[in-house]
Short mmCIF file of C-alpha atoms in Angstrom, two decimals:
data_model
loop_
_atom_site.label_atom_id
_atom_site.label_comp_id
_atom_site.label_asym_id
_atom_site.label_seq_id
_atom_site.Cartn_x
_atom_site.Cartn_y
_atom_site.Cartn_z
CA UNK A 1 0.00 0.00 0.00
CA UNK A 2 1.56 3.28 -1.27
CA UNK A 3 1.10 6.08 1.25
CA UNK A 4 -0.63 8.98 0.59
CA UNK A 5 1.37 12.33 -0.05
CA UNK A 6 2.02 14.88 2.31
CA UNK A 7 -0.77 17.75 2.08
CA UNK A 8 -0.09 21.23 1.40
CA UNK A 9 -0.36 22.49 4.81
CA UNK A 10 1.27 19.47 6.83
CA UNK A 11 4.59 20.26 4.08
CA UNK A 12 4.35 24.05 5.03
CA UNK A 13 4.29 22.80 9.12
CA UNK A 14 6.89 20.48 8.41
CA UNK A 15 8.80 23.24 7.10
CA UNK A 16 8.09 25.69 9.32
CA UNK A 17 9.47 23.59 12.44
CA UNK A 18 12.98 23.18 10.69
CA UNK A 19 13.10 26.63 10.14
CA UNK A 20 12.44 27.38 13.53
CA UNK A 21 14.48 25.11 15.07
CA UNK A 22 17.78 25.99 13.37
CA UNK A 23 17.49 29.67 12.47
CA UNK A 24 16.19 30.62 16.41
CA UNK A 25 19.21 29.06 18.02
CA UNK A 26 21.86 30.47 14.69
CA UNK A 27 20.19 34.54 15.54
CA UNK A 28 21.47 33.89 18.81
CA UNK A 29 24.94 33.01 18.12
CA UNK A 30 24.78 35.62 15.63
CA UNK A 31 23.62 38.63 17.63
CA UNK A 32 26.20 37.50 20.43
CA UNK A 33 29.45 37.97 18.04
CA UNK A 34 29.39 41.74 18.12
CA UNK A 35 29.03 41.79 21.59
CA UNK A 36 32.74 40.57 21.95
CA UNK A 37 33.29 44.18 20.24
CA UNK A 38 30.34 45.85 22.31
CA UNK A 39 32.61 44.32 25.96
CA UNK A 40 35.67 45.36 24.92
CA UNK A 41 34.84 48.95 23.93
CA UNK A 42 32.67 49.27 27.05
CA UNK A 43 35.97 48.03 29.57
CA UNK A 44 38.63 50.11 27.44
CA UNK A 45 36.64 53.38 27.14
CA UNK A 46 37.38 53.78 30.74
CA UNK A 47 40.72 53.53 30.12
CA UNK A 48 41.03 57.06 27.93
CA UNK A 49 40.28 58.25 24.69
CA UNK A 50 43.41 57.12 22.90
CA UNK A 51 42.92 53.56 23.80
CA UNK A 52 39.15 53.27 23.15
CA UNK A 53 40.34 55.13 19.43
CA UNK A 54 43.19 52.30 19.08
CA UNK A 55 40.68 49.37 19.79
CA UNK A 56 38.52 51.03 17.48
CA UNK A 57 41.32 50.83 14.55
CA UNK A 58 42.49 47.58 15.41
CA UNK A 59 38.87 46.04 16.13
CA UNK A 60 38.29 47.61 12.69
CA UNK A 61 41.00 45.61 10.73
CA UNK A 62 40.33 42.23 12.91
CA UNK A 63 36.71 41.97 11.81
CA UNK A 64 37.51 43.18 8.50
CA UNK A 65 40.09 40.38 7.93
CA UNK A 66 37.68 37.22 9.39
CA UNK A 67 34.71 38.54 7.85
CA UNK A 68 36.57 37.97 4.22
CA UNK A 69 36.69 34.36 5.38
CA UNK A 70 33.17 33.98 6.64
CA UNK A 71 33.08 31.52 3.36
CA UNK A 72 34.71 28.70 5.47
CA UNK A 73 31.08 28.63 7.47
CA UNK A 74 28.82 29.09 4.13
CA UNK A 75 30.77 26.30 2.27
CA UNK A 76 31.34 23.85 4.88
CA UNK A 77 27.45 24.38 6.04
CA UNK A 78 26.41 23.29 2.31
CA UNK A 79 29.12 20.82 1.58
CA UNK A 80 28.64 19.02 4.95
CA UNK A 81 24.60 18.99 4.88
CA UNK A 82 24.87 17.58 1.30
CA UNK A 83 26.94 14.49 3.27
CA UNK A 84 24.04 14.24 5.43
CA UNK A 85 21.59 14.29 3.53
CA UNK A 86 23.41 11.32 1.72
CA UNK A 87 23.53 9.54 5.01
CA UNK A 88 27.21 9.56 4.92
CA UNK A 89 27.89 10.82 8.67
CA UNK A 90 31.39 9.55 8.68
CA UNK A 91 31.83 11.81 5.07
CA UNK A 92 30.21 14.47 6.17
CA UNK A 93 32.22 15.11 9.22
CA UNK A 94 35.92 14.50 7.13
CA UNK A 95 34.73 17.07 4.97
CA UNK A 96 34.33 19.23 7.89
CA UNK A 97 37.69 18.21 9.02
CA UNK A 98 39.03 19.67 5.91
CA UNK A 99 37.40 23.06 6.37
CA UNK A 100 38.75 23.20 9.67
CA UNK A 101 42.21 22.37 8.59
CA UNK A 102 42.01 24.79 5.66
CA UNK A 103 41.11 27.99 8.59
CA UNK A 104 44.19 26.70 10.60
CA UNK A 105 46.17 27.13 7.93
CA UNK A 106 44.95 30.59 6.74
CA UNK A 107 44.70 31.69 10.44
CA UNK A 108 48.73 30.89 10.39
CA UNK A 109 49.35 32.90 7.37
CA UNK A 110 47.41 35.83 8.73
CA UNK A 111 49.73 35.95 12.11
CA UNK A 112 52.79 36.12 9.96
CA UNK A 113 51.62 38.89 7.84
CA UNK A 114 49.92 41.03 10.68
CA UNK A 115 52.62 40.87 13.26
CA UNK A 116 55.31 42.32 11.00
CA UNK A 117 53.13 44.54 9.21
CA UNK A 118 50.75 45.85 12.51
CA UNK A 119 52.53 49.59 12.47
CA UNK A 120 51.83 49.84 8.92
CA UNK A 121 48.30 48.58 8.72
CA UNK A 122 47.28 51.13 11.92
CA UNK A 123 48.66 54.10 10.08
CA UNK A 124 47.62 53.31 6.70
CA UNK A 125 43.79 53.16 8.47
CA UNK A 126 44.07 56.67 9.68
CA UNK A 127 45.03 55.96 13.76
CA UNK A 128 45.88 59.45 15.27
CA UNK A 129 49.71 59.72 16.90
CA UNK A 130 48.52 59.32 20.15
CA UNK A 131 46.17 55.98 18.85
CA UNK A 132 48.23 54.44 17.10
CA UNK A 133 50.72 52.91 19.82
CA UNK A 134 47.61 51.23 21.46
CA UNK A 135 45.90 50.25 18.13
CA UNK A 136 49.74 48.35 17.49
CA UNK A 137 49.62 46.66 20.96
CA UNK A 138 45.66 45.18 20.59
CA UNK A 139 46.28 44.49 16.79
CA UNK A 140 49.41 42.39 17.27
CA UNK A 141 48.11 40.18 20.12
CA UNK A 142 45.04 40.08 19.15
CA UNK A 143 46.22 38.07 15.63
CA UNK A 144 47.48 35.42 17.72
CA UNK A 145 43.61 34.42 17.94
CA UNK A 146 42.81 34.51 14.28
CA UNK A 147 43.07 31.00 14.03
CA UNK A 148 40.99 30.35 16.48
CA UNK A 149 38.06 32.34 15.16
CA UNK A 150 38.50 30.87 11.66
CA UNK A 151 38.56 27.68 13.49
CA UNK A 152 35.43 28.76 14.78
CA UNK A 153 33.74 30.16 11.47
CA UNK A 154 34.75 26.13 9.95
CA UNK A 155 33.44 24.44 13.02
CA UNK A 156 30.15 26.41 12.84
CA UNK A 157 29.64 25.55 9.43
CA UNK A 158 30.35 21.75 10.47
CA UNK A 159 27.72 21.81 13.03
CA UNK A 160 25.01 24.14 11.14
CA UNK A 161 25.36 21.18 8.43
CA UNK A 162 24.81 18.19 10.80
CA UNK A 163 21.55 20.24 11.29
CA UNK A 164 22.48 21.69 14.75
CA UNK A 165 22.59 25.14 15.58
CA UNK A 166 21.99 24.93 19.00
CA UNK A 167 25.68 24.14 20.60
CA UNK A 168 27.35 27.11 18.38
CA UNK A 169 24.49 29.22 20.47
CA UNK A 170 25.84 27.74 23.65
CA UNK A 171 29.32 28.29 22.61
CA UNK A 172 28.88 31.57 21.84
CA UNK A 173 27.09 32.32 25.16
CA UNK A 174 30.03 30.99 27.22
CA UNK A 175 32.26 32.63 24.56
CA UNK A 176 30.52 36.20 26.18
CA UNK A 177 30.93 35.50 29.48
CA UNK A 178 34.22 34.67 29.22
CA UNK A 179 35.43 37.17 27.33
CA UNK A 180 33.77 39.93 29.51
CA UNK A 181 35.09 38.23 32.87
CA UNK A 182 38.72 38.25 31.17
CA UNK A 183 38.66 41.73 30.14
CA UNK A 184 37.79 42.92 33.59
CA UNK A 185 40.05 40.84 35.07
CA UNK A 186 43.17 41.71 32.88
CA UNK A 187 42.20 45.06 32.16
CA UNK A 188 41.92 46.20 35.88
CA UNK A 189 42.73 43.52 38.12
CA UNK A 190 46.23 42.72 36.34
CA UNK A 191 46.62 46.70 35.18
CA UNK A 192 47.35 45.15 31.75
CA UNK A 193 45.82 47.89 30.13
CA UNK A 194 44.05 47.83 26.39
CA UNK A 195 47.11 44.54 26.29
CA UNK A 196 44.69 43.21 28.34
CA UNK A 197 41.69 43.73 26.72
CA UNK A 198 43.20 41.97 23.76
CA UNK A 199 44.89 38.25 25.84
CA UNK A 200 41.32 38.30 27.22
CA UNK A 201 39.69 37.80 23.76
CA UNK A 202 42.40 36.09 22.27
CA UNK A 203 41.95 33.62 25.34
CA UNK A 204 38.01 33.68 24.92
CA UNK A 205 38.58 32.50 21.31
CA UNK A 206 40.67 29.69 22.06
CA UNK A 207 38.21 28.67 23.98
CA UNK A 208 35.32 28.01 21.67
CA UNK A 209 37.43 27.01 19.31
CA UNK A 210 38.37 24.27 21.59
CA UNK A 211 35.01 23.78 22.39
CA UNK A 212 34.19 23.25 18.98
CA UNK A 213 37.21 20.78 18.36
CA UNK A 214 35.96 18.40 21.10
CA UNK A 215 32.46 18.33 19.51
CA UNK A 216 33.86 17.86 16.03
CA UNK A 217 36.16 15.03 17.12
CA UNK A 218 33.76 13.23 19.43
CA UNK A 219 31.69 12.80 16.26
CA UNK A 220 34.80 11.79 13.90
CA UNK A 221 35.39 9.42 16.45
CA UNK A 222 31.49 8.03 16.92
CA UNK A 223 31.20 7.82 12.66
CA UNK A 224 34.98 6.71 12.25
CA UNK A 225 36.05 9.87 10.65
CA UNK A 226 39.78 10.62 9.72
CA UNK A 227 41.27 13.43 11.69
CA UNK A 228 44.08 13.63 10.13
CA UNK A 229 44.94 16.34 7.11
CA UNK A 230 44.31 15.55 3.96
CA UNK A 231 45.80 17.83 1.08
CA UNK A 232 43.25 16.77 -1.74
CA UNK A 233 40.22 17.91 0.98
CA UNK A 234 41.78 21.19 2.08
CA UNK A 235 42.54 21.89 -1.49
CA UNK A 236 38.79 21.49 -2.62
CA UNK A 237 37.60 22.70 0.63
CA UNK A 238 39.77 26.32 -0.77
CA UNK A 239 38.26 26.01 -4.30
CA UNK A 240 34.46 25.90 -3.06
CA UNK A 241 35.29 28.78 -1.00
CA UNK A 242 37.14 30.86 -3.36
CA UNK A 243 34.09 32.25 -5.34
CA UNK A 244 31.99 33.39 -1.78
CA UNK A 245 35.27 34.88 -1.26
CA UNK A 246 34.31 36.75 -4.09
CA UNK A 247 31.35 37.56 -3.38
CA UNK A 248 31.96 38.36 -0.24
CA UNK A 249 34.69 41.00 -1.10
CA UNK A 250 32.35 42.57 -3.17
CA UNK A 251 29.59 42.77 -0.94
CA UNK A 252 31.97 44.73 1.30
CA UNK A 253 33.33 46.89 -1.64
CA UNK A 254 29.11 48.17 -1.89
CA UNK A 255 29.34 49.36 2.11
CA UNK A 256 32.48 50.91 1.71
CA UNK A 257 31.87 52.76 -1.22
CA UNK A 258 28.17 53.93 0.70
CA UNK A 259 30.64 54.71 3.97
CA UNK A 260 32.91 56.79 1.52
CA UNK A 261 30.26 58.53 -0.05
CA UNK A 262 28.34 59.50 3.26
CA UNK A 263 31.24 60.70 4.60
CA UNK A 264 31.73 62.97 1.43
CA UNK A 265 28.49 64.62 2.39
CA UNK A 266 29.63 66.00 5.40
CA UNK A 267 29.70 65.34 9.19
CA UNK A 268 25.99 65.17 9.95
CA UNK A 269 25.40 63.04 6.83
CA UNK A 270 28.27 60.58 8.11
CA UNK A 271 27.45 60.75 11.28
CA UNK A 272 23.42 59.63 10.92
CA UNK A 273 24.71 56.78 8.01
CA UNK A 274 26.82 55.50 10.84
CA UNK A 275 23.67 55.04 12.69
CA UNK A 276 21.25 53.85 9.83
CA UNK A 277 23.92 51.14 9.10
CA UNK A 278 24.36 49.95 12.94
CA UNK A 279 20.23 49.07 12.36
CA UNK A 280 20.16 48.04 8.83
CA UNK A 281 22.84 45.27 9.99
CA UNK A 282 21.06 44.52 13.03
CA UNK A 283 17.90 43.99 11.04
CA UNK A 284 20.14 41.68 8.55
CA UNK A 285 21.11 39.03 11.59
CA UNK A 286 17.74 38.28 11.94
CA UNK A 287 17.36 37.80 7.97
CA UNK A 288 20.86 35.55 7.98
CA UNK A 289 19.31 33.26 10.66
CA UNK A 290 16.74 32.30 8.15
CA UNK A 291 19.37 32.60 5.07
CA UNK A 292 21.43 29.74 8.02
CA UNK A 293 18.64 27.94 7.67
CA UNK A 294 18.43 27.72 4.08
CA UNK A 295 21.61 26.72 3.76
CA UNK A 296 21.52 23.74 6.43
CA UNK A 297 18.46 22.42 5.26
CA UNK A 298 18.83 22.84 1.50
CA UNK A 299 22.05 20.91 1.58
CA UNK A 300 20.62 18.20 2.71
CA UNK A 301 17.67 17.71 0.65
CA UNK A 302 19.75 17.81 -2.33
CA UNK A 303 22.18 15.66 -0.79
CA UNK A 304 19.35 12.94 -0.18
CA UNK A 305 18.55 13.13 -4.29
CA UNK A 306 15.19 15.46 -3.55
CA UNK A 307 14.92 18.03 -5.70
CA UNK A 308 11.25 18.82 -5.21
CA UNK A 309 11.54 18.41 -1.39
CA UNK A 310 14.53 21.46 -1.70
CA UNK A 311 12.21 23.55 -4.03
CA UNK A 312 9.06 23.27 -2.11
CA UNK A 313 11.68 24.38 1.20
CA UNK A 314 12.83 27.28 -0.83
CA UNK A 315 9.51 28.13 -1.50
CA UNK A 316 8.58 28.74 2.16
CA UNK A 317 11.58 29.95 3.29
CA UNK A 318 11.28 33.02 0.96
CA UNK A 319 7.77 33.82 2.18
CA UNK A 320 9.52 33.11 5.57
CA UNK A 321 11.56 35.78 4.23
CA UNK A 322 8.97 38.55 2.80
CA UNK A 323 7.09 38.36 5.96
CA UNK A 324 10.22 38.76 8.15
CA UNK A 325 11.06 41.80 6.30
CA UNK A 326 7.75 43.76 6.68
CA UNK A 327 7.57 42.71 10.34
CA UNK A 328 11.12 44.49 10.86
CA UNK A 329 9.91 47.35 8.86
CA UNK A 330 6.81 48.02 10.69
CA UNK A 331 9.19 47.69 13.79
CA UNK A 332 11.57 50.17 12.36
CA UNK A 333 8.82 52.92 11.32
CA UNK A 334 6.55 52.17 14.94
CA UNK A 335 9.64 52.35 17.45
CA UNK A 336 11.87 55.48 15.71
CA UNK A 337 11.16 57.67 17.99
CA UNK A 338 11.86 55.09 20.51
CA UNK A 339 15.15 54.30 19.41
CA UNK A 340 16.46 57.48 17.72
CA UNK A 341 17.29 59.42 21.18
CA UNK A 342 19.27 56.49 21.99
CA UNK A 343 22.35 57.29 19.22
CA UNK A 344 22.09 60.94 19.08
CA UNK A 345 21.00 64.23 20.38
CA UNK A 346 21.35 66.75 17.70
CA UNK A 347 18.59 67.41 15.97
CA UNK A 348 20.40 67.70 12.67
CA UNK A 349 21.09 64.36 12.64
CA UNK A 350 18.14 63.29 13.53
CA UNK A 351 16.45 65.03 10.69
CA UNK A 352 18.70 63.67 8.55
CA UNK A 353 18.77 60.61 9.67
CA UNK A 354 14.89 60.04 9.80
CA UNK A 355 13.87 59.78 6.05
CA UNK A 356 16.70 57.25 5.32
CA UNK A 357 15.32 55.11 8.20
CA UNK A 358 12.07 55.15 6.08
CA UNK A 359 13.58 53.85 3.07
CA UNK A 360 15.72 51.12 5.04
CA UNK A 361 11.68 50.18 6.67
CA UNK A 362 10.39 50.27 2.59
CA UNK A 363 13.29 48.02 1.56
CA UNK A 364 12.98 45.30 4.30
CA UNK A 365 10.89 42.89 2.62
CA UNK A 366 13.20 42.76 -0.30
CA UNK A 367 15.95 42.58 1.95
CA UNK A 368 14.11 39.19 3.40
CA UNK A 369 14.22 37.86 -0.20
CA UNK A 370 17.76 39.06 -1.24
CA UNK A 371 19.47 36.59 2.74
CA UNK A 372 16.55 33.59 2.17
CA UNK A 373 17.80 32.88 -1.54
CA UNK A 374 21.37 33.79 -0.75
CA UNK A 375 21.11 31.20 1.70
CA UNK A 376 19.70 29.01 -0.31
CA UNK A 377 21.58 28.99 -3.30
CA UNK A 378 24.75 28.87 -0.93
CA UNK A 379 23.11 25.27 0.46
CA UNK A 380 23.02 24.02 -3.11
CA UNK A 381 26.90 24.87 -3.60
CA UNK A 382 26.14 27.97 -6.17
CA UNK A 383 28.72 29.92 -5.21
CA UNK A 384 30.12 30.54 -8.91
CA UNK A 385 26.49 32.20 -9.25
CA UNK A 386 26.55 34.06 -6.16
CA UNK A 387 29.91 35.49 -6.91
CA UNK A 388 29.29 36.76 -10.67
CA UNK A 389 25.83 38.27 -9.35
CA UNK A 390 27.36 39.71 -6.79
CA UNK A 391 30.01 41.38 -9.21
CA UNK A 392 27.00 42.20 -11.30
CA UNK A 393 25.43 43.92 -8.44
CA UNK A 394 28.87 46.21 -7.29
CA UNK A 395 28.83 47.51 -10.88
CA UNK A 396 25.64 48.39 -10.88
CA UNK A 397 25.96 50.29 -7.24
CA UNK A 398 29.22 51.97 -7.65
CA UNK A 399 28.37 54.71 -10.09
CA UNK A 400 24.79 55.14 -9.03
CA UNK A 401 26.17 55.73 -5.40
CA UNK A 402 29.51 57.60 -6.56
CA UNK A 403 27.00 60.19 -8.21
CA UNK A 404 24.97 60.47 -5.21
CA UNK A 405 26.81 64.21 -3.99
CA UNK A 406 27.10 65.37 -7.76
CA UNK A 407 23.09 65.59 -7.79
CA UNK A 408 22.85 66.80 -4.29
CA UNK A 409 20.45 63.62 -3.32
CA UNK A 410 22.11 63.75 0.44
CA UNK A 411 21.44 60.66 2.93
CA UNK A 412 18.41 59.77 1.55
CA UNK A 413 19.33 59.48 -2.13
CA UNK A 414 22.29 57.14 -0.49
CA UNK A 415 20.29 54.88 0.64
CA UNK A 416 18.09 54.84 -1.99
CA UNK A 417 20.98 53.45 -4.25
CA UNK A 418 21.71 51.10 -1.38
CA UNK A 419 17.63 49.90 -2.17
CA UNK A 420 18.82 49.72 -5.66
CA UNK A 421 21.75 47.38 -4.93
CA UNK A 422 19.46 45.00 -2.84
CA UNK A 423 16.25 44.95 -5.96
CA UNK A 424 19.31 44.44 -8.22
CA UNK A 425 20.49 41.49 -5.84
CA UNK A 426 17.18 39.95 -5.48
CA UNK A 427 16.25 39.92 -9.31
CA UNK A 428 19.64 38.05 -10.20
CA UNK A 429 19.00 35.66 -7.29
CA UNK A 430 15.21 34.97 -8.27
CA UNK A 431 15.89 34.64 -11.69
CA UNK A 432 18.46 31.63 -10.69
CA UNK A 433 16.29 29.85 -8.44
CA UNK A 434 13.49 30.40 -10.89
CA UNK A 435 15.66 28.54 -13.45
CA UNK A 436 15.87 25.39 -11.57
CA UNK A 437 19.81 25.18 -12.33
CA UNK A 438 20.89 25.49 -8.61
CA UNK A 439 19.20 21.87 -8.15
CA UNK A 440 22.00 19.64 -8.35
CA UNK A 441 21.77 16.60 -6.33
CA UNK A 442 23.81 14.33 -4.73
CA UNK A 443 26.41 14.10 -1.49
CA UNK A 444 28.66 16.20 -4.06
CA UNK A 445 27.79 19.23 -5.64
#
């Protein structure tokens, strides 16, 4: 007797409690990462000016260098969850293994070009005479940990593809704590200074990388799973990362440009972008916990040979991701005045700042689209898509934005182009997963 198939609605449920269950738990972890940032400003403001300027240099440069390499989570999330959905544990967790050897390695190379090269790097970012010493200091140890974190980034995307998003929430929880108690501690209670500050995180992120490492090898161990390196795996590990590396660098090409242009508009337009940017990524972390999601759960269907089951997931996640995005706008436009007071005072500012809020509120929704499908399409191993789109998108932005104080559009105009960029993203995105191609099956892309 065949049995009957799944209705409509019991599909959607079905979906609906995998989305929940991994992309709660991943908007934890993700909200708690900048609050390593948020401790340490908070414990070395007290310190003086100069310091809390040199962390913000060096903090600056740190996150700029790991987020290039967020690609070791997005490609080890899809490659992994294909493995799974395969029902090839012991496969899924050596190509895991080879993510996480390929972030040692790059963590490595990082140290020995930062630690020569700290001086340098602080000036050429603009640190003042009297920042610059203390930027040096925070920079140099603080690139001891690099490994660590990309250790971290791998290990996340190990877990996220074994469909569990909960321990890198714990992790990063403990992570916190830690890293707060250390700071204090070192900071004040050892006089260490902003040198302080920086051993504290450094230790923090050893820490959950370790954490990590015993998870990862208690299931190597449990499926049989080689530890060991393994050149050909690192090597295609790289090559699967290489084109979100792309895309990634030209994702963060678009905000620099918009950060160069606001600040070419004068102090009060630079100074309310600042703060419109703060939200707008805020508002993204909740869209990349469904875009985690996506990624998890598409790389397994296609890894278990289901192309209909990945299409019909895709399907809800985007309304997942529509709805998400006019909830967060209604939030932005209802709480404003709520909010507003909290960044700034001067009423020039906040008249400048207000009507770009409103567009960043009108613009949600596609936003939603723009992190569900980029999730998606990075589950089904697209990232030679993802990458040329993304390219496709930069030229797009760049002279639309660069024009911006030539026309006299201000703030508003800014981040109207910014609304372009993300319509442009979401139309090259829809029109892939409307052609079907990203539906390649099997435990390897």
């Amino acid at each position: 007797m065949t049995q009957a198939p799944a209705a409509p609605k019991a599909v959607r449920r079905r979906h609906d409690r995998e989305i929940v269950a991994l992309a709660v738990p991943a908007f934890g972890a993700l909200v708690a990462e900048p609050l390593f940032v948020m401790v340490d400003s908070a414990i070395v403001g007290h310190l003086g000016t100069p310091q809390l300027a040199g962390l913000a240099v060096a903090a600056a440069l740190l996150t700029t260098a790991v987020s290039i390499f967020v690609f070791l989570a997005y490609a080890t999330t899809a490659a992994v969850a294909r493995r799974v959905g395969a029902g090839d544990l012991a496969a899924a967790i050596r190509q895991g293994m080879d993510g996480i050897w390929l972030a040692l390695l790059l963590g490595v190379a990082i140290i020995a070009v930062t630690l020569p090269t700290a001086p340098w790097l602080v000036g050429a970012f603009g640190a003042s005479d009297t920042a610059a010493p203390y930027a040096t200091t925070y920079l140099r140890i603080s690139s001891l940990g690099i490994p660590a974190m990309l250790i971290v980034l791998a290990a996340t995307g190990v877990l996220r593809g074994l469909q569990d998003t909960r321990t890198p929430l714990y992790v990063a929880i403990g992570g916190f704590a830690a890293n707060a108690g250390l700071n204090a501690g070192l900071v004040y209670g050892a006089s260490l200074g902003i040198a302080g500050s920086a051993w504290g995180t450094v230790i923090a992120q050893v820490a959950m990388a370790a954490a990590y490492l015993v998870v990862v090898v208690r299931g190597a161990r449990r499926h049989g799973a080689s530890l060991r390196p393994d050149a050909a795996g690192i090597r295609a590990s790289a090559q699967a990362g290489a084109p979100l590396l792309v895309r990634t660098l030209s994702l963060r090409a678009v905000l620099l440009i918009a950060t160069a242009v606001a600040a070419r508009l004068g102090d009060t337009d630079i100074a309310a972008h600042q703060i419109v940017l703060s939200l707008w990524s805020l508002m993204a972390f909740a869209l990349d916990a469904i875009a985690i999601a996506g990624q998890a759960i598409i790389g397994r269907y296609l890894g278990a040979d289901d192309a209909e089951g990945a299409r019909q997931a895709c399907r809800r996640m985007v309304q997942w991701g529509i709805a998400s995005g006019v909830v967060l706008g209604i939030l932005i436009v209802a709480s404003r005045q709520l909010f507003i007071p909290l960044f700034t005072s001067d009423s020039a500012v906040h008249d400048t700042l207000l009507p770009a809020l409103l567009v960043v509120a009108v613009s949600q929704p596609i936003a939603g689209v723009v992190f569900v499908l980029d999730g998606v399409l990075m589950g089904a191993g697209d990232g030679t898509y993802l990458a040329g789109a993304m390219l496709v998108t930069l030229a797009v932005f760049a002279p639309v934005a660069l024009l911006v104080p030539t026309f006299g559009g201000g703030l508003t105009a800014l981040w109207w182009a910014m609304t372009l960029m993300m319509t442009v993203r979401m139309l090259t995105l829809w029109l892939r997963m409307r052609s079907g191609r990203w539906l390649v099956t099997g435990a390897t892309r």
